[in-house]
Every structure is written in C-alpha cells, then in structure tokens.
Amino acid sequence: MTSILAKDANLQLHSEQDALDIMVSGLPACILQVDDLHPDFFDLSNGLAGAIFQKFVNYSFKVAIVLPRNHDFGPRVTELARDHRFHSCVRFFPTATEAELWLDK
C-alpha cells in the first residue's frame, strides 16, 4: 500500500467533512501530522476527534497521526494516543517513518 502525507495532497483535517474528503481523495491511506489538524481536534471535550475517528472506522480507512512524544496537548491526548496504539484504522506514531511502516503492512 502506498500511503501519503496529507499535506502532499493538500489535505487538512479540520472537520468531519474533511475526513470524508480525505477518504474520497483516492488515497489508500493517509498520514496526518499535527499541522494538518485543527487545534479543536486536540480539545477532546468537544467530540471532534471522536466524530472524525468514527468516520474513518465506519469506512475502514486507515489513518496514522504523527504526534511527537514531546507534544503539548496534555495527558488526555496522550491517553487517546495510547488507547489507539493497536487500533485497526486509527493509530498514533511519534514519527512519519513509523506511521508509514504501519500503513505499508
């Protein structure tokens, strides 16, 4: 499987609609980096991340989110990343290289 960085395809994830746009973009999978995500994504109290994840899961679309180990998004985001480390569709990785290795399996 050839995966691609969202930014290379001029894609960003700021809304549920953006998730749908990513899935119909023709990409077989997608790597999202922090700069590709709206700041609201990391405010887990608003439900945006959960709604977006559900879209990817419903359509079995694989997404890797690159979240550096030294991020400043707080313990809830760290917990979310940890909870998704074995998820079938949405996973977090500290580097794009590790994300690509998972998507290429």
C-alpha positions as a Python dict, from the first residue, in 0.01 Angstrom:
ca = {
    (1, 'M'): (0, 0, 0),
    (2, 'T'): (131, 341, -86),
    (3, 'S'): (40, 596, 177),
    (4, 'I'): (86, 967, 152),
    (5, 'L'): (125, 1263, 379),
    (6, 'A'): (-194, 1466, 385),
    (7, 'K'): (-4, 1788, 318),
    (8, 'D'): (142, 1640, -4),
    (9, 'A'): (-214, 1606, -133),
    (10, 'N'): (-317, 1950, 1),
    (11, 'L'): (-545, 1787, 257),
    (12, 'Q'): (-617, 1902, 610),
    (13, 'L'): (-841, 1767, 882),
    (14, 'H'): (-1044, 2045, 1038),
    (15, 'S'): (-1394, 1894, 1030),
    (16, 'E'): (-1595, 1577, 979),
    (17, 'Q'): (-1640, 1681, 616),
    (18, 'D'): (-1262, 1692, 576),
    (19, 'A'): (-1249, 1330, 692),
    (20, 'L'): (-1492, 1235, 416),
    (21, 'D'): (-1290, 1439, 165),
    (22, 'I'): (-974, 1251, 262),
    (23, 'M'): (-1147, 917, 211),
    (24, 'V'): (-1273, 1008, -138),
    (25, 'S'): (-944, 1171, -241),
    (26, 'G'): (-819, 848, -395),
    (27, 'L'): (-556, 787, -129),
    (28, 'P'): (-540, 429, 0),
    (29, 'A'): (-441, 559, 347),
    (30, 'C'): (-324, 885, 499),
    (31, 'I'): (-60, 1020, 734),
    (32, 'L'): (-166, 1330, 925),
    (33, 'Q'): (79, 1550, 1109),
    (34, 'V'): (-3, 1797, 1386),
    (35, 'D'): (-2, 2089, 1139),
    (36, 'D'): (-269, 1912, 931),
    (37, 'L'): (-511, 1906, 1224),
    (38, 'H'): (-729, 2188, 1355),
    (39, 'P'): (-647, 2287, 1715),
    (40, 'D'): (-1003, 2184, 1812),
    (41, 'F'): (-907, 1826, 1728),
    (42, 'F'): (-692, 1818, 2041),
    (43, 'D'): (-969, 1957, 2266),
    (44, 'L'): (-1125, 1620, 2337),
    (45, 'S'): (-1417, 1774, 2527),
    (46, 'N'): (-1579, 1897, 2203),
    (47, 'G'): (-1610, 1549, 2045),
    (48, 'L'): (-1450, 1643, 1713),
    (49, 'A'): (-1176, 1380, 1730),
    (50, 'G'): (-1425, 1108, 1821),
    (51, 'A'): (-1661, 1201, 1538),
    (52, 'I'): (-1375, 1206, 1289),
    (53, 'F'): (-1238, 873, 1412),
    (54, 'Q'): (-1585, 719, 1376),
    (55, 'K'): (-1596, 821, 1008),
    (56, 'F'): (-1263, 651, 940),
    (57, 'V'): (-1368, 338, 1130),
    (58, 'N'): (-1707, 317, 955),
    (59, 'Y'): (-1532, 311, 618),
    (60, 'S'): (-1229, 105, 731),
    (61, 'F'): (-996, 382, 616),
    (62, 'K'): (-650, 370, 772),
    (63, 'V'): (-512, 691, 916),
    (64, 'A'): (-186, 741, 1100),
    (65, 'I'): (-148, 1053, 1312),
    (66, 'V'): (204, 1171, 1382),
    (67, 'L'): (215, 1303, 1737),
    (68, 'P'): (565, 1374, 1867),
    (69, 'R'): (639, 1236, 2212),
    (70, 'N'): (708, 1586, 2342),
    (71, 'H'): (370, 1731, 2238),
    (72, 'D'): (195, 1996, 2448),
    (73, 'F'): (-163, 1872, 2414),
    (74, 'G'): (-195, 1730, 2764),
    (75, 'P'): (-250, 1395, 2932),
    (76, 'R'): (-590, 1324, 2772),
    (77, 'V'): (-439, 1334, 2424),
    (78, 'T'): (-152, 1115, 2542),
    (79, 'E'): (-410, 870, 2677),
    (80, 'L'): (-604, 879, 2348),
    (81, 'A'): (-286, 800, 2156),
    (82, 'R'): (-203, 515, 2394),
    (83, 'D'): (-557, 374, 2365),
    (84, 'H'): (-526, 368, 1985),
    (85, 'R'): (-185, 203, 1962),
    (86, 'F'): (-338, -125, 1837),
    (87, 'H'): (-648, 14, 1664),
    (88, 'S'): (-723, -131, 1322),
    (89, 'C'): (-791, 203, 1149),
    (90, 'V'): (-658, 496, 1352),
    (91, 'R'): (-317, 493, 1519),
    (92, 'F'): (-75, 748, 1657),
    (93, 'F'): (300, 740, 1593),
    (94, 'P'): (589, 961, 1706),
    (95, 'T'): (735, 981, 1352),
    (96, 'A'): (610, 973, 994),
    (97, 'T'): (850, 686, 921),
    (98, 'E'): (686, 466, 1185),
    (99, 'A'): (343, 567, 1057),
    (100, 'E'): (435, 470, 703),
    (101, 'L'): (571, 132, 814),
    (102, 'W'): (235, 51, 976),
    (103, 'L'): (34, 165, 675),
    (104, 'D'): (253, -30, 434),
    (105, 'K'): (197, -362, 616),
}
